[in-house]
Short mmCIF file of C-alpha atoms in Angstrom, two decimals:
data_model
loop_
_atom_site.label_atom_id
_atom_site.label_comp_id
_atom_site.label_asym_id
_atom_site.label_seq_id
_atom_site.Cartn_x
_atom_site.Cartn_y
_atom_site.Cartn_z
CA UNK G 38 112.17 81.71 110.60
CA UNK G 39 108.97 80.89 112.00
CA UNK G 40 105.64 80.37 109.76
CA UNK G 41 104.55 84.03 110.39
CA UNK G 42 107.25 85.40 109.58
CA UNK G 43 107.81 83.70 106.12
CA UNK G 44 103.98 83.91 104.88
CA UNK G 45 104.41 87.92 105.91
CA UNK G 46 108.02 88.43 103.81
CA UNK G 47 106.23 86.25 101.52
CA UNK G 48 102.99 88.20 101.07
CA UNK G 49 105.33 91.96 100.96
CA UNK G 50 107.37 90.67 98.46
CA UNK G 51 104.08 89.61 96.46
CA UNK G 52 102.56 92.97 97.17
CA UNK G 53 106.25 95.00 96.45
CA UNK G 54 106.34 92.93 92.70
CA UNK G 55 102.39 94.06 92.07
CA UNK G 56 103.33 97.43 92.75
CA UNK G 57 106.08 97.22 89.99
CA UNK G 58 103.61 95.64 87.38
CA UNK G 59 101.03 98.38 88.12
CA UNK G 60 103.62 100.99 87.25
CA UNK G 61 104.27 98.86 84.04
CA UNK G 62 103.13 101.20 80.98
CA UNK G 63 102.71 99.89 76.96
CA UNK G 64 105.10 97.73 75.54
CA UNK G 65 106.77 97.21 79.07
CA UNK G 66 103.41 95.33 79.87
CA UNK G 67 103.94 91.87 77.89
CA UNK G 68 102.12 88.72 77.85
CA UNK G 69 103.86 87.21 80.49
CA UNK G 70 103.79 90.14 82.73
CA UNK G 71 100.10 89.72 82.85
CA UNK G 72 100.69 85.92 83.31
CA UNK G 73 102.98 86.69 86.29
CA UNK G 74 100.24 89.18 87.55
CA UNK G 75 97.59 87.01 87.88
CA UNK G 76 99.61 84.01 89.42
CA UNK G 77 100.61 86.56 91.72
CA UNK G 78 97.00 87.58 92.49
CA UNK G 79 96.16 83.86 92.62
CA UNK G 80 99.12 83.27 95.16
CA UNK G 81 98.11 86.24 97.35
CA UNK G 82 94.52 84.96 97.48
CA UNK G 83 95.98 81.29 98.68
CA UNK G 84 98.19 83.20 101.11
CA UNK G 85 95.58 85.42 102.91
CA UNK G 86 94.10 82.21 105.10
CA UNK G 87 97.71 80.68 105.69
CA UNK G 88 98.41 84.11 107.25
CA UNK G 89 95.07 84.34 109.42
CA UNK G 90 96.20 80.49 110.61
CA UNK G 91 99.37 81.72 111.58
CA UNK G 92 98.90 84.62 113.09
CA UNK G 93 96.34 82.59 115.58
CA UNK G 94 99.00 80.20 115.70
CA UNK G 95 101.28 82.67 117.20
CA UNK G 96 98.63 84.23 119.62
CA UNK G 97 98.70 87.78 117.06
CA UNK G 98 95.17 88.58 116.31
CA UNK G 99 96.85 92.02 115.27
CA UNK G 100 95.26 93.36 111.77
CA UNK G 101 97.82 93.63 108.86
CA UNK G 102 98.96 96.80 107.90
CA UNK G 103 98.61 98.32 103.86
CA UNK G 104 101.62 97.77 102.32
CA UNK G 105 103.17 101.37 101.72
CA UNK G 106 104.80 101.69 98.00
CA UNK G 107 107.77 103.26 98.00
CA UNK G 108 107.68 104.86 101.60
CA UNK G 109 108.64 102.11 104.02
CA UNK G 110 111.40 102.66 106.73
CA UNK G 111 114.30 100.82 107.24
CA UNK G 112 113.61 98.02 109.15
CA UNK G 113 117.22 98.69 111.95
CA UNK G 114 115.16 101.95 112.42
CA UNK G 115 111.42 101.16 112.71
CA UNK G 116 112.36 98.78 115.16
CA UNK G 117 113.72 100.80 117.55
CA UNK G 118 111.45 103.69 117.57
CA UNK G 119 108.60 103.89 120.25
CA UNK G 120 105.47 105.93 120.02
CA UNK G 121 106.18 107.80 123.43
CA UNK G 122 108.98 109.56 122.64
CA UNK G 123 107.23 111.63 119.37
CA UNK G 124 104.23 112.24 121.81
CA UNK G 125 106.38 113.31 124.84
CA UNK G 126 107.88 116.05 122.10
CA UNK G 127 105.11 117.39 121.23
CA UNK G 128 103.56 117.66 124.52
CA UNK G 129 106.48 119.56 125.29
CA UNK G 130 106.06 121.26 122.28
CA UNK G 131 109.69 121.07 121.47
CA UNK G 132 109.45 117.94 118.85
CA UNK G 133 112.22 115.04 119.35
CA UNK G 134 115.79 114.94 119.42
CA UNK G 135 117.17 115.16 115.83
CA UNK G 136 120.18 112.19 117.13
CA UNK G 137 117.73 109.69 118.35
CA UNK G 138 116.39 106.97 116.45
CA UNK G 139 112.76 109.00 116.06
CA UNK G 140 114.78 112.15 114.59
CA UNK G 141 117.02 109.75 112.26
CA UNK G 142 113.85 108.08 110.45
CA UNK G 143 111.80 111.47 110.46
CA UNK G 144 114.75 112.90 108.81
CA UNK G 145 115.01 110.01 105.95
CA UNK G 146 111.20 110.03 105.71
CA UNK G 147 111.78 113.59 104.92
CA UNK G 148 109.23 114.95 108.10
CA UNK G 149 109.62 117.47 110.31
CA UNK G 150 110.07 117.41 114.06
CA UNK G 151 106.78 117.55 115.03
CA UNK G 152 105.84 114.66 113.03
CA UNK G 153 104.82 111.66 113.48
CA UNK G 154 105.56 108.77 110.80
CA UNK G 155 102.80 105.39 109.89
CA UNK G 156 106.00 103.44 111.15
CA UNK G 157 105.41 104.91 114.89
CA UNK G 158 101.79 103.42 115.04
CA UNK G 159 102.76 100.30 113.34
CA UNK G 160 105.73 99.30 114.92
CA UNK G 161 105.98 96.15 118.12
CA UNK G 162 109.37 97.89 119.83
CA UNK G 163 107.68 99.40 123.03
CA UNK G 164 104.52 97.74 123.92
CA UNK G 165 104.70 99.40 127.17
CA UNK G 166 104.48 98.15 130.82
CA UNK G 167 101.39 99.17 132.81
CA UNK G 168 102.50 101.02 135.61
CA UNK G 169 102.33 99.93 139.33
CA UNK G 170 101.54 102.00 142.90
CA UNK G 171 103.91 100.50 145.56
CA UNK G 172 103.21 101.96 148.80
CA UNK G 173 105.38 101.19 151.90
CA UNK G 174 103.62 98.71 154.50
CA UNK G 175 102.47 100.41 157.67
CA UNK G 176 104.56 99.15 160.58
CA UNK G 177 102.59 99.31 164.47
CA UNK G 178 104.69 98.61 167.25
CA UNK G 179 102.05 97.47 169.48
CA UNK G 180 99.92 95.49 167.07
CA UNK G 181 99.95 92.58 164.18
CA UNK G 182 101.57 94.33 161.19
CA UNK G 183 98.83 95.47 158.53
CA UNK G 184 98.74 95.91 155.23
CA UNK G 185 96.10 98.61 153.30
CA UNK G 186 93.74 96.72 150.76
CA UNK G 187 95.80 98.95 148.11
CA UNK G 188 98.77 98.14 147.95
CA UNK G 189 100.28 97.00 145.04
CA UNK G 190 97.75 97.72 143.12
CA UNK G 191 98.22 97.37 138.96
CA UNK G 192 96.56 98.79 136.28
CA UNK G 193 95.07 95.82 133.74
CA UNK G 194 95.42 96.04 130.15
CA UNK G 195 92.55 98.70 128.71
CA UNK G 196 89.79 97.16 126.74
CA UNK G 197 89.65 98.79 123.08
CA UNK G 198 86.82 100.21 121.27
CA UNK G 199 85.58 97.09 118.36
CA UNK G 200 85.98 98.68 114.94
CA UNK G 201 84.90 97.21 111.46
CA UNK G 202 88.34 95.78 110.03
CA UNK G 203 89.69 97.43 106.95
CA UNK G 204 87.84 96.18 103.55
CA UNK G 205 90.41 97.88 101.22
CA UNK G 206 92.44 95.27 100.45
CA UNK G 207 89.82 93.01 99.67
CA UNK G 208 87.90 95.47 97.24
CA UNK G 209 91.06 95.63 95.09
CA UNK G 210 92.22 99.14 96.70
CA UNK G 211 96.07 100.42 96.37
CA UNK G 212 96.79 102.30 99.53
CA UNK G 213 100.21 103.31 98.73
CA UNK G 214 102.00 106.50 100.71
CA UNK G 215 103.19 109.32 99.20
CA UNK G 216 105.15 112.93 99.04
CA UNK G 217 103.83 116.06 99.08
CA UNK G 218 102.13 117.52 96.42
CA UNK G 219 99.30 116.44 94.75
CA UNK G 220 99.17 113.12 93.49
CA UNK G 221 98.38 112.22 89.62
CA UNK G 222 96.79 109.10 88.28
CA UNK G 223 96.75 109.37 84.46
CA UNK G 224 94.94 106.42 83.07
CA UNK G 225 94.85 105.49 79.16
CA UNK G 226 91.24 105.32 78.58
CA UNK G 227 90.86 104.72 74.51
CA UNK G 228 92.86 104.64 71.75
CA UNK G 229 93.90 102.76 68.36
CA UNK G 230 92.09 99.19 67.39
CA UNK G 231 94.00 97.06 65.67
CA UNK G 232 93.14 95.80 62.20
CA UNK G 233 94.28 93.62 59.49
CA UNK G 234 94.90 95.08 56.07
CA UNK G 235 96.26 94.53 52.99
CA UNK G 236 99.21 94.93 51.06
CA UNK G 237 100.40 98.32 50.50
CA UNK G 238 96.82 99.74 52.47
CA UNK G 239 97.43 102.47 55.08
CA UNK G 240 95.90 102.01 58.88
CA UNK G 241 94.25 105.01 59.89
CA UNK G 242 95.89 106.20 62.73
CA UNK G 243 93.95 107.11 66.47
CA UNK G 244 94.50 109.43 68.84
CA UNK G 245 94.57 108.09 72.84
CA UNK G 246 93.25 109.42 75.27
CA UNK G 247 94.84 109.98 78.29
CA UNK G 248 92.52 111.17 81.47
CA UNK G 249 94.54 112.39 84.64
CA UNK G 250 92.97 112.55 87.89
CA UNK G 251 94.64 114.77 90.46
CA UNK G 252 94.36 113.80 93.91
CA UNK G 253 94.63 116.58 96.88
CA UNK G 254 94.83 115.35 100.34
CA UNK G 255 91.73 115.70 102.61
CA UNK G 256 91.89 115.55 106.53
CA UNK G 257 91.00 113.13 108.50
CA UNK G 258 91.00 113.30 112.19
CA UNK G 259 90.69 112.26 115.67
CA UNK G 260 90.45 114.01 118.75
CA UNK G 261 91.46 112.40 122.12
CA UNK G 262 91.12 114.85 125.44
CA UNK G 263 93.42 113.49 128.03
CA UNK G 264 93.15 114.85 131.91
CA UNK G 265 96.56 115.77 133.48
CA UNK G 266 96.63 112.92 136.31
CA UNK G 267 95.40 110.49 133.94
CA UNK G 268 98.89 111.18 131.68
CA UNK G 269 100.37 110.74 135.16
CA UNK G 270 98.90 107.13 135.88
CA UNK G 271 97.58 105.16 132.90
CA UNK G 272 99.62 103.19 130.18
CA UNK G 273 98.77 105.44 127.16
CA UNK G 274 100.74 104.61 124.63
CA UNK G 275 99.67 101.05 123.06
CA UNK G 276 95.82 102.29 124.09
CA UNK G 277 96.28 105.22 121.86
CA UNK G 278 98.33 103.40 119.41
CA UNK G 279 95.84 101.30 119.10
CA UNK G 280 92.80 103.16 119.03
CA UNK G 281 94.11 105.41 116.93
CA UNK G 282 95.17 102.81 114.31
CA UNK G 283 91.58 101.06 114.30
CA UNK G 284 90.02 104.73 114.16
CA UNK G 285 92.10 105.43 111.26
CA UNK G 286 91.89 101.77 109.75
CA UNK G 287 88.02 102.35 110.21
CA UNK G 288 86.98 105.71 108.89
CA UNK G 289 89.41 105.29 105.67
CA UNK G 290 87.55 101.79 104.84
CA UNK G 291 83.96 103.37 104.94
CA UNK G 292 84.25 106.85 103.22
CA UNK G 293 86.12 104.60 100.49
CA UNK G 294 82.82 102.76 100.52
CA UNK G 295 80.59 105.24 101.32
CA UNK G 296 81.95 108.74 100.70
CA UNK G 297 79.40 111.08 99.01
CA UNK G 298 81.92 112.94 97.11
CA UNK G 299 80.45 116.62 98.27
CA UNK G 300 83.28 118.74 99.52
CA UNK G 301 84.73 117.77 101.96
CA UNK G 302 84.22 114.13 101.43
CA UNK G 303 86.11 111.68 98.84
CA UNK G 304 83.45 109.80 96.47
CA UNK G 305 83.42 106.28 97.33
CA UNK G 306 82.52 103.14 95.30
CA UNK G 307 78.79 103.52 96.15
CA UNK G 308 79.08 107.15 94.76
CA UNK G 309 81.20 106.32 91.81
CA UNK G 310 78.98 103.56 90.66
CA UNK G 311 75.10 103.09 89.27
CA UNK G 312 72.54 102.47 91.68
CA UNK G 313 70.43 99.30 90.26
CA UNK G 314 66.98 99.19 90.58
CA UNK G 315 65.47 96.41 93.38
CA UNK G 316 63.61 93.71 92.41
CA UNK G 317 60.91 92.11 93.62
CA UNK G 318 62.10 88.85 94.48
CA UNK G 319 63.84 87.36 98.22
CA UNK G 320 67.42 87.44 97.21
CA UNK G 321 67.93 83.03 96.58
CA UNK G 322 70.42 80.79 95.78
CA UNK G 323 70.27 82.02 92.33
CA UNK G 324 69.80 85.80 92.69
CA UNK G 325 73.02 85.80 95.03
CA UNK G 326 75.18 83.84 91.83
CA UNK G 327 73.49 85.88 89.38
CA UNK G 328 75.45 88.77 91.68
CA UNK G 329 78.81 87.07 91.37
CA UNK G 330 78.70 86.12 87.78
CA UNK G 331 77.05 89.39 86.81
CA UNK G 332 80.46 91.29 86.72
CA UNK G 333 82.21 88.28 84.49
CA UNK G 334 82.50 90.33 81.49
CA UNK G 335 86.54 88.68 80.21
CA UNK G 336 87.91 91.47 80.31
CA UNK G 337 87.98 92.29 84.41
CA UNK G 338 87.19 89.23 85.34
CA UNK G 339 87.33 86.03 83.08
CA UNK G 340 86.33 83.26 85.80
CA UNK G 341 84.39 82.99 89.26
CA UNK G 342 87.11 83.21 91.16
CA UNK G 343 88.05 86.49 89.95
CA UNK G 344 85.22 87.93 91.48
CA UNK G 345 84.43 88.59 95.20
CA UNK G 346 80.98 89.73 97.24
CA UNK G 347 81.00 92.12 99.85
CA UNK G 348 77.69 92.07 101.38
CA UNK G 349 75.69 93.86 104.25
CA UNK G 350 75.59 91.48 107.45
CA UNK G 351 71.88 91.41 106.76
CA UNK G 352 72.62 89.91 103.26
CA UNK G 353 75.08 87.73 104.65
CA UNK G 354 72.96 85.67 107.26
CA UNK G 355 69.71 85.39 104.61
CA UNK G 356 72.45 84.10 101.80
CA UNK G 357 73.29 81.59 105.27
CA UNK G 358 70.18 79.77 104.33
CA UNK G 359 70.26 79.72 100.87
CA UNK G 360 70.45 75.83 99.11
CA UNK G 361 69.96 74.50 95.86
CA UNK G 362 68.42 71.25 96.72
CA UNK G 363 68.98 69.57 100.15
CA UNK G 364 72.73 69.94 100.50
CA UNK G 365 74.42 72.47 98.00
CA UNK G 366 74.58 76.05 100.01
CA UNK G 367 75.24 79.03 97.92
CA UNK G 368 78.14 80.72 99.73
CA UNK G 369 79.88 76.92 99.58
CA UNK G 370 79.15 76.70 95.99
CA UNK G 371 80.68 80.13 95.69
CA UNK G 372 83.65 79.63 98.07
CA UNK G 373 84.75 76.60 96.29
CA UNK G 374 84.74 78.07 92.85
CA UNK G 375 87.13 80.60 94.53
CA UNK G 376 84.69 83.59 94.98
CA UNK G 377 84.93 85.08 98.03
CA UNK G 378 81.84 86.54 99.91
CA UNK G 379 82.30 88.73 102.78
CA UNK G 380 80.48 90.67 105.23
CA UNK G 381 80.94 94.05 105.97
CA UNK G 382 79.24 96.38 108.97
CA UNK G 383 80.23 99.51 106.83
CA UNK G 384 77.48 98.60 104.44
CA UNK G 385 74.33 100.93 105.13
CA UNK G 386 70.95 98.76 107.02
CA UNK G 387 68.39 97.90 104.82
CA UNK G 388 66.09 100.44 103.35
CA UNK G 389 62.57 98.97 102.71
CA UNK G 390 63.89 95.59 102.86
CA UNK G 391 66.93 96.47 100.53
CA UNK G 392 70.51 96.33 101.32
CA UNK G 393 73.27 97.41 98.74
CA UNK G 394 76.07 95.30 98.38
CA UNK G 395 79.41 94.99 96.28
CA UNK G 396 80.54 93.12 93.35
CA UNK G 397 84.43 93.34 92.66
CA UNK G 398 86.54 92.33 89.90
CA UNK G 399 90.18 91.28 90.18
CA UNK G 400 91.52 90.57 86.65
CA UNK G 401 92.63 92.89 84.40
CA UNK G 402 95.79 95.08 85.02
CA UNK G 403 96.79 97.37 87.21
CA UNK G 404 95.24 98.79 90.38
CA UNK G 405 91.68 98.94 90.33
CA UNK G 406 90.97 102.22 92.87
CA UNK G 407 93.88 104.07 94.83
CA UNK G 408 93.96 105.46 98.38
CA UNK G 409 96.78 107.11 98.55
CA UNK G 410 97.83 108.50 102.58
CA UNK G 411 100.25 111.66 102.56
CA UNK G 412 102.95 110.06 104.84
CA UNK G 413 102.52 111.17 108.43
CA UNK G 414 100.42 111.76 111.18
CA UNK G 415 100.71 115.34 113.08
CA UNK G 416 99.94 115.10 117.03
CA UNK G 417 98.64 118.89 117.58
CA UNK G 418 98.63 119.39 121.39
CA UNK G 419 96.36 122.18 122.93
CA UNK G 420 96.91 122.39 126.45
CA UNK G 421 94.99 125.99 127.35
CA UNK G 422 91.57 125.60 125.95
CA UNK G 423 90.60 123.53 129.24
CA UNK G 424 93.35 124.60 131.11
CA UNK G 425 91.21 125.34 134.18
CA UNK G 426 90.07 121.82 134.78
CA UNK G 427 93.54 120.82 133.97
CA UNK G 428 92.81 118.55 130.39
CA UNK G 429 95.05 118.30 127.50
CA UNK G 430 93.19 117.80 123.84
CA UNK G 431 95.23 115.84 121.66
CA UNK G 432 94.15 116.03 117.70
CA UNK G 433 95.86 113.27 115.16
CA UNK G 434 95.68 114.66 111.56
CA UNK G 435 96.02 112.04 108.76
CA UNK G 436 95.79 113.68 104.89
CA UNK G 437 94.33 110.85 102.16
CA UNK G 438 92.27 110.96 99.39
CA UNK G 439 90.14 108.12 97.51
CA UNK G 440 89.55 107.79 93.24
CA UNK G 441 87.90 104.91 91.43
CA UNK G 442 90.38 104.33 88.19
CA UNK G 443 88.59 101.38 86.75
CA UNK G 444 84.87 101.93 87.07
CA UNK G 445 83.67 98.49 84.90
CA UNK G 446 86.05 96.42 87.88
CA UNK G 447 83.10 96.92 90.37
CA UNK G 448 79.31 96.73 90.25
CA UNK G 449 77.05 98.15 92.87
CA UNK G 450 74.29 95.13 93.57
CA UNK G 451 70.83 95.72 95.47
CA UNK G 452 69.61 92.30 97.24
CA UNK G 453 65.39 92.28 98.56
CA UNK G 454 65.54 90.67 101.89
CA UNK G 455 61.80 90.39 102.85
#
């Protein structure tokens, strides 16, 4: 088993046991659950740059998927599928065959023929092979044997679009996948204090109170229009598997940051959270710890390294230079206390010299925000809109939703840059 492979099995069986302790309710959730919960966090944490090594190790500069809760497919299956077939079905518009190994998963994931599962996108079994145009040499009886300047031509490997990597994981976000239906997140928000009292005297008893948010999906999309001969000639499948997947990866990362929460859109963080007032003052050495200590409150976060930054990149290269003294640099001094400060393009520019930026909490139990994805993605194929200049639009539906559960985990910051 080679290094990848164990830190990976390593970090899914991490993320698989989390997933267990979130869904941990009352009495179930004892002292040492929460003990095993935060070593678990802890170990994660230590994990993520082993993983980064390794993977650069390897030569995989792939990003790391979400972990899906309770939806994954079996690994003899998701292995052999390829991304083609389900989009050579519904091209033809007749879906795949139910007794191939795209028809068995789709029928234990519980989709229909036409659909096409997270597994598809995710999945290393067909990389593809870009094609090549042989063309015969040209034979002259009477002359030195030529050969045209095209032949054997090869198609290279297509450069992809740069997309912001995903920032869910790092904000504390459960992106778990799940059936239809609505989904329902009831979360105990008050309920009886405990007292001591004596002999023979009564406690007044409390109600709780339970709040349950219902989640509906919401679409997100992308539209790809493909012309006939390109279909013909170009290696499509790990460009659009690709694409797709940082598209995807891309837009559900910001409108969990920035979502405005007005129909259609999900309310993000930013929305969910109280805008600060700016200051006055260059954001300094100080300022910038005053961001990551802020949120310390022992409840969500009982140390520094239960906290983490997410700034704007502006924010990021002024807290660069920022020293106490001659030598001690505030994103060192932060690092090695275990607080982790990232950057983030998804983070609006500054507005008159201020840029919002994200304090996050990772104590306390349970998951802190969900996305949850309705498992899926539906290829639509429309082949007669542009019919007459011989294109073929291709839209990719995904259905997700986003919900802040624990509001007092995260703390919208404002840093003056000028």
């Amino acid at each position: 088993m080679t290094p990848l492979t164990r830190i990976s099995n390593r970090m899914s069986e991490i993320r698989q046991r989390l997933g267990e302790i979130a869904a941990l309710e009352g009495d179930d959730y004892t002292d040492e659950i929460a003990a095993e919960n935060s070593e678990l966090q802890r170990e994660l944490t230590r994990l993520e740059p082993q993983l980064r090594a390794a993977r650069l190790a390897a030569g995989d500069d792939a990003e790391p998927q979400p972990a899906a809760a309770g939806g994954a497919a079996p690994s003899e299956l998701a292995g052999r599928i390829q991304l083609r077939e389900y989009l050579s079905g519904a091209l033809s518009g007749n879906g795949i065959d139910a007794n191939s190994a795209e028809g068995e998963l789709n029928v234990e994931l519980g989709l229909d023929t036409d659909m096409i599962p997270l597994e598809a996108f995710a999945s290393d079994a067909s990389q593809g092979t870009p094609m090549r145009v042989d063309r015969p040499l040209q034979q002259r009886a009477d002359v030195a044997t030529t050969v045209p300047s095209d032949v054997m031509a090869s198609q290279a490997p297509i450069g992809q679009r740069v997309f912001a990597g995903s920032i869910l994981e790092f904000c504390g976000v459960m992106m778990p996948t799940v059936p239809r239906g609505e989904r329902t997140y009831p979360v105990l928000t008050a309920g009886s204090a405990a007292a001591t009292v004596a002999k023979g005297a009564a406690q007044e008893a409390t109600a709780g109170t339970i709040t349950s948010l219902n989640l509906a999906p919401v679409r997100g999309q992308i539209r790809y229009q493909v012309q006939l001969e390109d279909l013909a000639v170009m290696d499509l499948e790990p460009t659009l598997r690709a694409d797709g997947r940082a598209a995807l990866t891309e837009h559900l990362s910001d409108r969990a940051l920035n979502g405005s929460g007005t129909a259609p859109q999900v309310q993000g963080l930013f929305a969910a959270l109280t805008n600060p007032t700016a200051g006055s003052t260059v954001m300094n050495f100080d300022l910038l710890l005053a961001g990551a200590t802020g949120g310390i409150d022992g409840l969500w976060a009982s140390m520094l390294s239960q906290r983490r930054l997410l700034l704007g990149a502006n924010t990021y290269r002024l807290a660069t230079g920022q020293f106490k003294g001659d030598e001690l640099a505030v994103l060192d001094y932060l690092r090695a206390q275990g607080c982790d400060v990232r950057a983030s393009s998804l983070i609006a520019a500054p507005s008159s010299d201020n840029q919002a930026a994200l304090g996050i909490s990772t104590g306390g139990p349970g998951p802190k925000a969900v996305l949850p994805v309705w498992q899926g993605i539906q290829v639509i194929r429309d082949n007669t809109s542009d019919a007459a200049s011989g294109k073929v639009n291709l839209t990719l539906n995904v259905l997700y939703n986003f919900r802040v559960l624990r509001t007092a985990a995260y703390q919208e910051l404002t840093f003056h840059l000028a």
